[in-house]
Amino acid sequence: MRTSRRNFLLSATSQFAMIAILPSAVSGAFAASSDVSDTDQIWDLKALPHMLATAFFQEDVPEGPVSTHKARGILPLDASQPVEDLQPEKTSGGGGVVFSGSGNLHLRFPNVKDSLRLYRWCLTITRAKKSGDANSTAQVLSVNDGASAQNCHPKITIEAATTDATVAAVWHGATASGTVKANLKGPGFVLGGSQWNVSLTYRRNGRLFASVNGVDSGYVNEIVNWAWPMPEGGPPSIIGGKRSPDMEWAYDCIVFGQGELTERMVHKIEGWAAWRVGRQADLPADHPYRLSHPTVDEEDLGPSYKLDLKAWQSWGDALSPGQTSANMGAPARILPDFQRVFYDDFKRIAIASSAVAPQATPAWFAPGWNSAVGGSAQVIPPTKKLNLYQQSGLADEGGLKLSLRNQKRWFAPAIYTVNDAGQGHSWEGEAIFRLRCKFNEYSKVPGGLFPAFWCYSLEPLFARELERIEIDFWEFDGKNPLYLNGGSSHVHSAAYPGLFGHLLKDAKRYKVWGGELRAARLGTKTDFSVWDGKWHTWEFATGNDFTSLAVSLEKNGVEEMIELYRCPTPREYLERRYLIIDYALRLEDGEPDRAVSHDFEIDFVEVLQPAAKLEAFAEPFFALPSIEGIVNAGQTLTCKANLPPKLRDVWYHWYVDGHSRSVSPSSAFVLEDQDVGKDVRCMVKAVGAFGKPEAWSRSATVK
């Protein structure tokens, strides 16, 4: 049976005719099959391993029946097929891996648990032909094959009519209302079998985009969160499989890539792929790489952060408790040139599940991607059965109460300013993070309580080989109610450690200051425990020169902001980061009363940044964004981005007195009656540009 199918396949291959073997096609199509020289600076996707998550290139498999296709990338999952009758065929002359005949030919590779964070885009170079007039389909691939939100990340098929076809891309995700099957159909796939087709499907900032042969297929406007956690041992992934009997197809390469592609990078990949298979002349007339190869530039360097281990250890080893606490008890540092960029007093409780896309625009997400944050308790999102995230006062008073509770087991709350996909609020550079909060008052503080105010760096959510920075502004425990774990600083190895010279294991961790907050140190009448039932304002201030933590305490009969510790600011403290507030449990330190709720009440959270930063802009902005319209309650404002028209993927963050009120691709914003007398401001984020640069409009007072 193997012989008869092989003879049919060779016959089909000759009908495909591969590529038109012209000199330009040979040089453009398969010269790129081996890595290009650095001297000509021609851009080559294969020479950028940090972009490749799991990649299959036809040149990596020998001719003949394909039992295994070796993969490249950060997660090199080989695709295999042990059953001979189900194996596709690698043909000669650059004809690719061919799926023909009536059998269910396919290759399988393992379930990809990290697919929703790792696989942010997918490139396929395929060709196909069909016999007969009936509509036909061929499945190219399905990652984590299945029907739920945890499957099809992505699924790609070729849907053929008589002479042309479309590429259908489906990427499952989740919203608050359930599973979403975001799908796009890109026309322009050329049938006949002799021409390769370039299809690119990609996700950026919660939306799905696609193109076929360089022609934009549009996008899915619904914002979908593609960070739903995969179960262990989930369904396998498949190349090939479901196919109409009259449909034959082949692939040159299938590449799953990491990171969110800029608009220029989309064009580069399209151009590279078209030149690889001699289709560059068929790109749209205005495509930047129709007449020449893409070339190397700064965008190819990938993520901006890479740990300088020597500098990190030099900073940490120089920390001395005597120096970092030398200013303890003195008035806190004043930074008058800082302005509010984020504020929440929780008069509107807006906390969405971090694993799904919100129906509205929240300021917070729960419980975050890291399930270990709760310690001995399970972190959960807001639920009707057990809501650990409640308003602490009346609606006009605001406030948020995070509760640690036992209901047959312990459950904990955690709130993040971004969701599991990295959407939300984050800040880079100098900043002040403020939190006003209080805890239950206990006659004897129970062991096991472990609240924290801290942050993570954002980039590792997108670049999975990148170290993750953690800065714990403060942590307290019930084991010793007076003890402050202050400025505990970590550089964790990546989700895929040891790649491209990155850490194989965590770097040495450092603590800026740890010790008991005794009255003699603070200059107060009594020792300080956070479990005193009183409100305290905390301020973690990171300047370019030094970083400090301050707290409001009663001193000389009035509440004053006093410093607790300070240290020189390492580079890691200035990386783009997002906030986390949680109430964890550590049973190794004891167990609190199971019958009562242990509460962490928050009055407000505030972030400030230098005024100079808000007045600055850089390319691609050619001016600060500007607010247009009548700044009156009930009126609709628009924000003029002042970006080049060719940059299309732009998002608008509207704030009223720092409250996040709208985050969307729409430049319009409607003012409400309650906004009168407050300042409105728009931050524009060019998510389609390199580095996702931001710029702020000037504020306007609502009348």
XYZ file of C-alpha atoms in Angstrom:
703
model
C 0.000 0.000 0.000
C 2.920 2.326 0.701
C 4.152 1.862 -2.887
C 0.819 2.686 -4.547
C 0.300 5.824 -2.479
C 3.848 6.952 -3.141
C 3.348 6.575 -6.904
C 0.179 8.677 -6.691
C 2.022 11.299 -4.672
C 4.852 11.593 -7.166
C 2.290 12.024 -9.919
C 0.549 14.754 -7.942
C 3.875 16.444 -7.324
C 4.590 16.724 -11.024
C 1.134 18.269 -11.497
C 1.912 20.836 -8.832
C 4.946 21.931 -10.899
C 6.392 23.379 -7.712
C 7.497 26.925 -8.473
C 7.977 28.312 -11.935
C 11.692 27.635 -12.200
C 12.907 30.998 -13.366
C 16.334 32.326 -12.386
C 14.799 35.002 -10.166
C 12.520 32.442 -8.552
C 15.403 30.128 -7.743
C 17.519 32.863 -6.193
C 14.618 34.433 -4.365
C 12.777 31.296 -3.413
C 15.337 28.891 -2.098
C 18.520 30.897 -1.645
C 16.851 31.852 1.625
C 16.561 28.211 2.605
C 20.039 28.464 4.105
C 20.770 31.335 6.440
C 21.856 34.489 4.630
C 25.194 36.141 5.169
C 25.460 38.902 7.752
C 27.433 41.036 5.326
C 24.540 41.792 2.966
C 22.225 42.744 5.864
C 19.301 40.991 4.195
C 16.665 40.239 6.797
C 16.116 36.543 7.479
C 13.459 35.258 9.842
C 15.498 32.126 10.496
C 18.387 34.259 11.711
C 16.209 35.754 14.479
C 15.728 32.813 16.851
C 14.163 34.954 19.579
C 11.129 35.366 17.307
C 10.629 31.663 16.613
C 8.517 29.814 19.156
C 8.040 26.532 17.257
C 8.999 26.448 13.577
C 8.931 23.855 10.799
C 10.934 24.530 7.605
C 10.867 22.108 4.699
C 14.665 22.132 4.445
C 14.830 20.520 7.908
C 13.246 17.238 6.758
C 14.728 14.734 4.248
C 12.937 13.708 1.067
C 10.489 10.840 1.258
C 7.762 9.839 3.714
C 7.803 12.121 6.747
C 7.806 10.259 10.023
C 9.315 13.192 11.935
C 9.724 16.867 11.142
C 12.354 18.358 13.453
C 11.327 21.737 14.823
C 13.295 24.871 15.605
C 12.556 27.590 18.133
C 12.210 28.417 21.798
C 9.922 25.389 22.175
C 11.134 22.935 19.475
C 8.302 20.405 19.497
C 8.968 17.870 16.755
C 5.983 16.825 14.655
C 5.716 13.094 13.997
C 3.607 10.351 12.478
C 4.583 6.724 13.256
C 1.876 5.201 11.039
C 3.284 4.893 7.517
C -0.036 5.172 5.702
C -0.747 8.497 7.427
C 2.615 10.098 6.642
C 2.849 13.053 4.227
C 5.679 13.152 1.677
C 8.633 15.520 1.407
C 9.236 15.995 -2.324
C 12.333 16.984 -4.268
C 13.144 20.337 -5.816
C 11.835 22.397 -2.924
C 8.303 21.092 -3.375
C 7.590 21.018 0.335
C 5.768 18.516 2.522
C 2.772 17.265 0.524
C -0.596 15.957 1.739
C -2.445 14.110 -1.054
C -4.631 11.102 -1.727
C -7.703 10.118 0.226
C -6.074 9.249 3.550
C -6.128 11.308 6.733
C -2.464 12.300 6.437
C -1.199 14.323 9.375
C 1.649 15.000 11.765
C 1.196 15.539 15.485
C 3.158 17.504 18.012
C 2.475 17.730 21.768
C -0.023 19.933 23.538
C 1.368 23.445 23.998
C 0.394 24.519 27.508
C 1.862 27.987 27.011
C 0.331 28.486 23.562
C -1.718 31.556 24.447
C 1.281 33.493 25.714
C 3.947 31.966 23.466
C 2.162 31.679 20.104
C 1.222 35.286 19.255
C 1.482 34.877 15.474
C 1.581 32.169 12.827
C 3.138 32.215 9.359
C 2.299 29.545 6.789
C 3.665 29.222 3.262
C 1.422 26.734 1.471
C 0.175 25.754 -1.952
C -2.879 23.746 -2.933
C -4.857 22.342 -5.835
C -8.200 20.685 -6.130
C -9.931 18.477 -8.672
C -13.601 18.905 -9.509
C -15.960 21.832 -9.026
C -17.132 21.170 -5.487
C -15.996 23.425 -2.680
C -13.158 21.824 -0.745
C -11.222 22.399 2.452
C -7.909 21.345 3.888
C -6.860 21.841 7.475
C -3.313 23.173 7.658
C -2.924 23.044 11.417
C -4.721 23.134 14.752
C -2.785 23.868 17.953
C -4.298 22.107 20.985
C -7.024 20.792 18.728
C -10.514 21.029 20.217
C -13.650 23.144 20.610
C -13.272 25.092 23.872
C -11.554 28.382 24.721
C -8.551 26.291 25.690
C -8.128 24.932 22.156
C -7.295 26.074 18.616
C -4.473 28.523 19.231
C -4.720 28.838 16.262
C -6.540 26.691 13.705
C -5.875 27.443 10.019
C -7.609 25.962 6.985
C -7.620 26.520 3.228
C -11.153 26.859 1.864
C -11.240 26.426 -1.904
C -13.893 27.336 -4.439
C -13.407 26.832 -8.206
C -10.272 28.826 -9.019
C -9.395 30.692 -5.858
C -9.483 30.136 -2.136
C -9.426 31.825 1.233
C -7.326 31.165 4.303
C -9.524 30.833 7.368
C -7.838 31.549 10.690
C -9.587 30.817 13.972
C -8.141 31.702 17.359
C -10.201 30.705 20.360
C -10.266 32.970 23.368
C -12.521 34.036 26.203
C -14.589 37.026 27.282
C -16.678 37.474 30.392
C -19.581 35.849 28.526
C -17.664 32.712 27.551
C -15.684 31.210 24.692
C -15.093 33.390 21.634
C -14.055 31.938 18.291
C -12.354 34.910 16.698
C -11.996 34.181 13.007
C -10.842 35.894 9.837
C -11.029 34.817 6.221
C -8.360 36.156 3.918
C -9.105 36.020 0.185
C -6.439 35.904 -2.492
C -5.068 32.391 -2.006
C -4.072 31.188 -5.494
C -5.024 27.618 -6.350
C -3.532 25.452 -9.089
C -0.720 23.979 -7.037
C 2.174 25.758 -8.748
C 2.283 28.894 -6.608
C 3.146 29.279 -2.964
C 0.905 31.475 -0.810
C 2.006 33.488 2.209
C -0.488 33.680 5.056
C 0.180 35.549 8.294
C -2.174 35.495 11.282
C -1.301 37.513 14.357
C -2.608 38.921 17.624
C -1.893 42.387 18.919
C -3.315 44.011 22.051
C -6.295 41.669 22.171
C -7.316 41.785 18.492
C -6.822 39.257 15.701
C -5.285 40.333 12.356
C -4.406 38.444 9.163
C -3.040 38.858 5.642
C -2.704 36.653 2.535
C 0.088 37.309 0.035
C 0.674 40.722 1.598
C -2.959 41.814 1.276
C -4.521 42.852 4.568
C -7.439 40.601 5.555
C -8.675 43.032 8.206
C -9.082 42.297 11.885
C -11.549 41.086 14.508
C -12.587 44.186 16.426
C -13.827 42.342 19.503
C -11.199 42.435 22.224
C -10.431 38.873 23.244
C -8.127 37.712 26.003
C -5.905 34.939 24.687
C -4.385 33.930 27.992
C -6.733 31.181 29.116
C -4.646 28.653 31.074
C -4.114 25.266 29.457
C -4.568 22.066 31.461
C -1.757 19.605 31.903
C -1.827 16.824 29.318
C -4.328 18.554 27.057
C -5.126 17.600 23.464
C -2.250 17.268 20.977
C -1.609 19.661 18.116
C -1.879 18.648 14.490
C -0.486 19.577 11.075
C -2.781 18.357 8.318
C -5.675 16.080 9.097
C -9.198 16.973 8.021
C -9.235 17.398 4.246
C -11.619 17.001 1.316
C -10.595 13.997 -0.835
C -10.133 16.190 -3.917
C -7.858 18.654 -2.138
C -4.058 18.370 -2.265
C -1.809 20.771 -0.449
C 1.776 21.259 0.726
C 3.686 23.464 3.122
C 7.052 25.112 2.723
C 7.126 26.303 6.316
C 4.908 26.696 9.359
C 6.177 29.158 11.954
C 4.606 29.918 15.322
C 6.164 33.106 16.668
C 6.308 34.918 19.971
C 5.870 38.602 20.730
C 3.337 41.049 19.344
C 4.351 42.076 15.836
C 4.676 45.739 14.959
C 3.141 46.889 11.701
C 6.616 47.146 10.156
C 7.509 43.648 11.363
C 4.346 42.291 9.728
C 5.558 43.723 6.418
C 9.030 42.296 6.975
C 7.722 38.786 7.534
C 5.424 39.044 4.522
C 8.294 40.334 2.387
C 10.768 37.719 3.587
C 8.281 34.910 2.964
C 7.380 36.196 -0.509
C 11.059 36.491 -1.542
C 11.738 33.052 -0.070
C 9.334 31.428 -2.548
C 9.624 33.809 -5.491
C 6.294 35.582 -4.975
C 7.638 39.087 -4.263
C 6.378 40.473 -7.596
C 2.853 39.481 -6.580
C 2.858 41.528 -3.393
C 0.621 44.635 -3.505
C 2.074 47.515 -5.504
C 2.549 49.627 -2.379
C 4.122 46.859 -0.286
C 7.482 48.088 1.064
C 9.271 44.847 0.136
C 7.883 44.177 -3.308
C 11.026 45.463 -5.059
C 13.680 44.654 -2.478
C 14.362 42.331 0.424
C 13.665 43.529 3.963
C 16.860 44.546 5.725
C 18.148 44.437 9.277
C 17.377 47.322 11.664
C 16.865 48.008 15.381
C 13.477 46.278 15.513
C 15.238 42.959 14.986
C 17.025 43.161 18.328
C 13.939 41.999 20.170
C 13.180 42.747 23.835
C 14.978 45.716 25.330
C 15.886 44.202 28.711
C 18.689 41.776 29.287
C 20.126 41.271 32.738
C 23.595 42.608 33.368
C 24.415 40.107 36.089
C 27.608 41.866 37.137
C 25.826 45.217 37.564
C 22.953 43.545 39.415
C 25.254 41.822 41.879
C 27.349 44.945 42.315
C 24.228 46.888 43.260
C 22.860 44.204 45.578
C 26.105 43.330 47.309
C 26.631 47.008 48.125
C 23.359 47.254 50.060
C 24.000 47.735 53.750
C 21.224 47.766 56.392
C 22.951 50.624 58.169
C 22.998 52.723 55.001
C 19.575 51.802 53.624
C 17.875 52.643 56.949
C 20.040 55.659 57.795
C 17.176 58.028 57.004
C 14.511 55.963 58.782
C 12.098 58.188 60.710
C 13.035 61.349 58.793
C 10.515 63.231 56.630
C 9.800 61.468 53.352
C 11.320 62.635 50.121
C 9.199 65.239 48.312
C 8.976 65.072 44.529
C 6.869 68.124 43.555
C 7.393 67.782 39.798
C 5.471 64.495 39.649
C 1.919 64.359 38.306
C -0.876 61.828 38.671
C -1.194 59.316 35.811
C -3.432 56.746 37.505
C -5.844 56.888 40.432
C -8.507 54.598 41.826
C -10.589 55.249 44.928
C -12.899 52.340 44.070
C -16.098 54.339 43.914
C -16.565 52.262 40.814
C -15.441 48.697 41.419
C -13.963 47.550 38.126
C -12.184 44.221 38.594
C -12.331 41.685 35.767
C -11.125 38.109 35.626
C -7.527 38.224 34.438
C -8.037 35.153 32.229
C -10.788 36.621 30.054
C -11.325 39.834 28.139
C -13.545 42.344 29.927
C -16.857 43.583 28.558
C -16.003 47.038 29.912
C -12.655 48.656 30.634
C -11.502 47.758 34.157
C -8.662 49.250 36.120
C -7.844 45.905 37.752
C -7.721 42.197 36.975
C -7.843 39.220 39.317
C -6.328 36.898 40.357
C -3.416 37.221 37.877
C -1.416 34.677 35.937
C 0.743 33.464 38.852
C -1.290 30.954 40.872
C 1.518 30.715 43.443
C 0.881 34.267 44.681
C -1.702 33.067 47.233
C 0.809 30.828 48.979
C -1.183 28.242 50.928
C -4.464 29.729 49.687
C -5.953 29.509 46.203
C -6.187 32.876 44.455
C -9.537 33.336 42.702
C -11.306 35.996 40.619
C -14.492 37.738 41.818
C -17.301 35.167 41.936
C -20.926 35.222 43.063
C -20.379 32.326 45.450
C -17.317 33.750 47.151
C -16.497 37.382 46.412
C -13.193 38.353 47.984
C -13.301 41.765 46.254
C -15.988 44.004 47.733
C -16.596 47.708 48.165
C -15.657 48.549 51.725
C -17.935 51.576 52.169
C -20.907 53.262 50.564
C -20.749 53.902 46.828
C -19.961 57.608 47.300
C -17.254 56.723 49.823
C -15.521 54.094 47.718
C -12.842 51.786 48.954
C -12.029 48.142 48.240
C -11.927 45.279 50.712
C -9.747 42.300 49.816
C -10.598 39.334 52.012
C -8.723 36.182 52.957
C -11.369 33.570 53.780
C -11.842 29.910 54.517
C -14.660 27.960 52.897
C -13.622 24.329 53.408
C -10.228 25.561 52.220
C -8.449 28.915 52.130
C -9.034 31.384 49.282
C -7.080 34.565 48.641
C -7.451 37.759 46.570
C -4.895 39.357 44.260
C -5.355 42.305 41.911
C -3.130 43.245 38.965
C -3.215 46.326 36.720
C -2.830 44.071 33.654
C -4.546 40.851 32.647
C -2.788 37.594 31.857
C -2.248 38.722 28.250
C -0.510 41.955 29.326
C -3.386 44.331 28.532
C -4.035 47.125 31.005
C -1.975 49.719 32.856
C 1.809 49.664 33.252
C 4.542 52.269 33.713
C 8.224 52.650 32.908
C 10.855 54.988 34.250
C 10.612 57.164 37.352
C 7.370 56.738 39.259
C 5.680 57.038 42.635
C 3.338 54.221 43.670
C 0.966 55.136 46.508
C -1.400 52.932 48.476
C -3.599 53.946 51.408
C -4.842 50.929 53.306
C -5.579 49.291 56.650
C -5.901 45.792 58.102
C -8.012 44.216 60.833
C -6.893 45.033 64.346
C -5.971 41.965 66.382
C -5.243 41.630 70.080
C -2.803 38.958 68.962
C -1.902 38.879 65.297
C -2.475 35.367 63.906
C 0.344 33.657 62.104
C 0.082 32.936 58.394
C -1.166 36.355 57.237
C 1.021 37.612 54.380
C -0.076 40.779 52.517
C 2.069 42.442 49.855
C 2.321 45.576 47.700
C 4.616 44.951 44.732
C 5.200 44.771 40.971
C 6.384 42.611 38.054
C 8.060 43.701 34.823
C 5.767 43.553 31.793
C 8.008 42.305 28.962
C 8.209 38.632 30.057
C 4.504 38.252 29.298
C 5.393 38.828 25.636
C 8.996 37.618 25.381
C 8.982 34.254 27.086
C 12.781 33.856 27.159
C 13.151 37.072 29.134
C 13.976 37.370 32.841
C 11.099 38.490 35.073
C 11.787 41.322 37.507
C 9.958 41.350 40.845
C 10.097 44.240 43.313
C 8.288 43.787 46.630
C 7.727 47.296 47.976
C 6.660 45.750 51.256
C 5.573 42.416 52.700
C 4.396 41.728 56.266
C 3.651 38.503 58.099
C 1.692 37.560 61.166
C 4.591 35.507 62.461
C 6.295 38.713 63.604
C 3.820 41.625 63.328
C 6.563 44.245 63.586
C 8.781 42.856 60.831
C 9.021 44.661 57.484
C 10.342 42.748 54.488
C 11.245 45.830 52.475
C 12.420 46.149 48.892
C 12.884 42.441 48.324
C 14.242 42.442 44.763
C 14.350 39.490 42.374
C 15.364 38.700 38.826
C 13.694 35.394 37.997
C 14.736 33.115 35.181
C 12.346 33.120 32.248
C 9.419 30.883 31.393
C 11.942 29.262 28.990
C 15.219 29.739 30.874
C 18.731 29.784 29.541
C 17.972 30.921 25.985
C 20.116 33.464 24.111
C 22.434 33.966 27.080
C 19.663 34.566 29.606
C 19.576 33.120 33.117
C 19.340 29.375 33.658
C 18.121 29.982 37.206
C 17.145 32.960 39.330
C 19.772 35.587 40.022
C 20.767 36.263 43.602
C 17.937 38.049 45.396
C 18.459 41.109 47.541
C 16.539 42.863 50.310
C 16.887 46.611 50.675
C 15.945 46.514 54.336
C 14.389 43.958 56.669
C 13.764 44.401 60.359
C 11.351 45.327 63.132
C 9.669 48.729 63.018
C 10.483 49.767 66.561
C 9.544 53.149 68.001
C 13.182 54.064 68.624
C 13.955 53.701 64.916
C 10.841 55.516 63.747
C 10.876 58.390 66.230
C 7.325 57.506 67.277
C 5.775 56.772 70.657
C 4.975 53.151 69.868
C 6.220 50.320 67.727
C 4.464 49.967 64.367
C 2.434 46.968 63.234
C 0.251 47.139 60.128
C -2.412 45.207 62.071
C -3.379 48.246 64.150
C -6.743 48.870 62.444
C -5.620 52.329 61.256
C -5.241 53.891 57.809
C -1.697 54.343 56.524
C -0.440 55.759 53.231
C 2.496 53.975 51.625
C 4.713 55.568 49.006
C 7.280 53.692 46.943
C 9.154 56.431 45.055
C 11.604 55.479 42.311
C 13.808 58.260 41.001
C 16.732 58.001 38.643
C 19.056 58.580 41.583
C 17.542 56.649 44.472
C 14.414 54.777 45.536
C 12.659 55.021 48.894
C 9.698 53.661 50.826
C 7.716 55.943 53.130
C 4.646 55.478 55.344
C 2.260 57.824 57.137
C 2.496 57.513 60.923
C 1.330 59.617 63.830
C 4.234 61.699 64.966
C 4.086 64.708 67.271
C 0.310 64.392 67.302
C -0.152 64.582 63.533
C 0.087 62.150 60.649
C 3.378 62.525 58.795
C 5.036 60.754 55.888
C 8.292 59.300 57.161
C 10.934 57.319 55.347
C 11.612 53.660 56.129
C 14.388 52.754 53.679
C 16.212 53.944 50.587
C 18.697 52.589 48.054
C 20.385 53.576 44.790
C 18.050 52.855 41.876
C 19.128 49.885 39.748
C 18.094 49.644 36.110
C 15.595 46.923 37.019
C 13.483 49.363 39.064
C 12.908 51.510 35.957
C 11.727 48.791 33.582
C 8.074 48.855 32.505
C 6.145 47.248 35.336
C 2.611 46.656 36.558
C 1.180 46.767 40.076
C 0.046 43.839 42.207
C -1.692 43.910 45.595
C -2.550 40.652 47.341
C -3.394 39.029 50.650
C -1.683 35.642 50.781
C -1.482 32.915 53.413
C 1.538 30.965 54.651
C 0.366 28.060 56.769
C 3.939 27.222 57.700
C 3.794 30.356 59.892
C 0.461 29.462 61.525
C -3.215 29.555 60.640
C -5.648 32.400 61.341
C -9.222 31.863 62.538
C -11.148 29.996 59.842
C -14.504 31.379 60.980
C -13.816 35.048 60.231
C -12.824 37.160 57.244
C -9.335 38.657 57.331
C -9.544 41.959 55.482
C -7.123 44.195 53.613
C -9.002 47.473 53.040
C -7.820 49.938 50.400
C -8.809 53.605 50.324
C -6.983 54.481 47.100
C -4.143 53.560 44.766
C -2.249 56.275 42.904
C 0.632 56.402 40.411
C 2.574 59.554 39.594
C 5.287 60.236 37.016
C 7.518 63.231 36.206
C 5.773 66.176 34.553
C 8.634 66.321 32.048
C 7.810 62.778 30.920
C 4.202 63.763 30.264
C 5.307 66.760 28.221
C 7.674 64.740 26.028
C 7.121 62.726 22.875
C 9.285 60.747 20.484
C 8.916 59.171 17.060
C 6.595 58.163 15.561
C 4.679 61.006 17.298
C 5.305 64.355 15.583
C 3.565 66.350 18.344
C 1.805 65.787 21.636
C -1.705 64.365 21.209
C -4.435 66.997 21.503
C -8.005 66.919 22.800
C -10.596 68.319 20.421
C -14.212 69.237 21.162
C -16.215 71.144 23.776
C -15.013 70.140 27.233
C -18.462 70.130 28.827
C -20.442 67.381 30.537
C -22.448 65.378 28.012
C -20.165 66.292 25.117
C -18.042 63.903 23.065
C -14.333 64.597 22.887
C -11.887 63.200 20.372
C -8.155 62.823 20.687
C -5.922 63.733 17.770
C -3.052 61.268 18.008
C -0.535 63.212 15.900
C 0.876 60.034 14.428
C 1.629 59.174 10.790
C -1.545 58.055 8.961
C 0.152 54.822 7.871
C 0.312 53.708 11.522
C -3.097 52.174 12.041
C -3.128 50.313 15.356
C -3.463 53.088 17.920
C -5.163 52.913 21.329
C -6.550 55.739 23.455
C -6.466 55.740 27.262
C -8.827 58.353 28.730
C -8.426 59.497 32.339
C -10.538 61.835 34.466
C -8.562 63.067 37.478
C -6.446 59.949 36.985
C -9.411 57.539 36.991
C -9.167 55.156 34.044
C -12.421 55.623 32.152
C -11.817 54.192 28.685
C -9.131 52.111 26.990
C -9.903 51.284 23.358
C -8.961 51.858 19.700
C -11.613 54.594 19.581
C -10.433 58.196 19.848
C -13.856 59.331 21.131
C -14.838 59.815 24.771
C -18.130 61.039 26.294
C -17.957 63.262 29.374
C -20.382 62.684 32.265
C -22.052 65.085 34.708
C -19.837 63.840 37.519
C -16.774 64.975 35.541
C -17.520 68.684 35.989
C -14.590 70.480 37.602
C -12.206 67.600 36.970
C -9.294 67.297 34.566
C -9.563 65.051 31.528
C -6.517 63.744 29.733
C -5.787 61.241 26.973
C -2.747 58.993 26.720
C -2.162 57.644 23.221
C -0.396 54.306 22.849
C 0.945 53.459 19.392
C 0.650 49.698 19.843
C 1.455 49.067 16.182
C 4.834 50.827 16.435
C 8.158 49.552 17.705
C 8.265 49.708 21.507
C 4.572 50.676 21.731
C 5.444 54.315 22.489
C 3.124 56.518 24.535
C 2.392 60.250 24.577
C 0.025 62.340 26.692
C -2.280 65.160 25.747
C -2.378 68.201 27.979
C -5.189 68.181 30.506
C -8.427 70.118 30.128
C -10.890 71.044 32.880
C -14.458 69.876 32.373
C -17.110 72.594 32.681
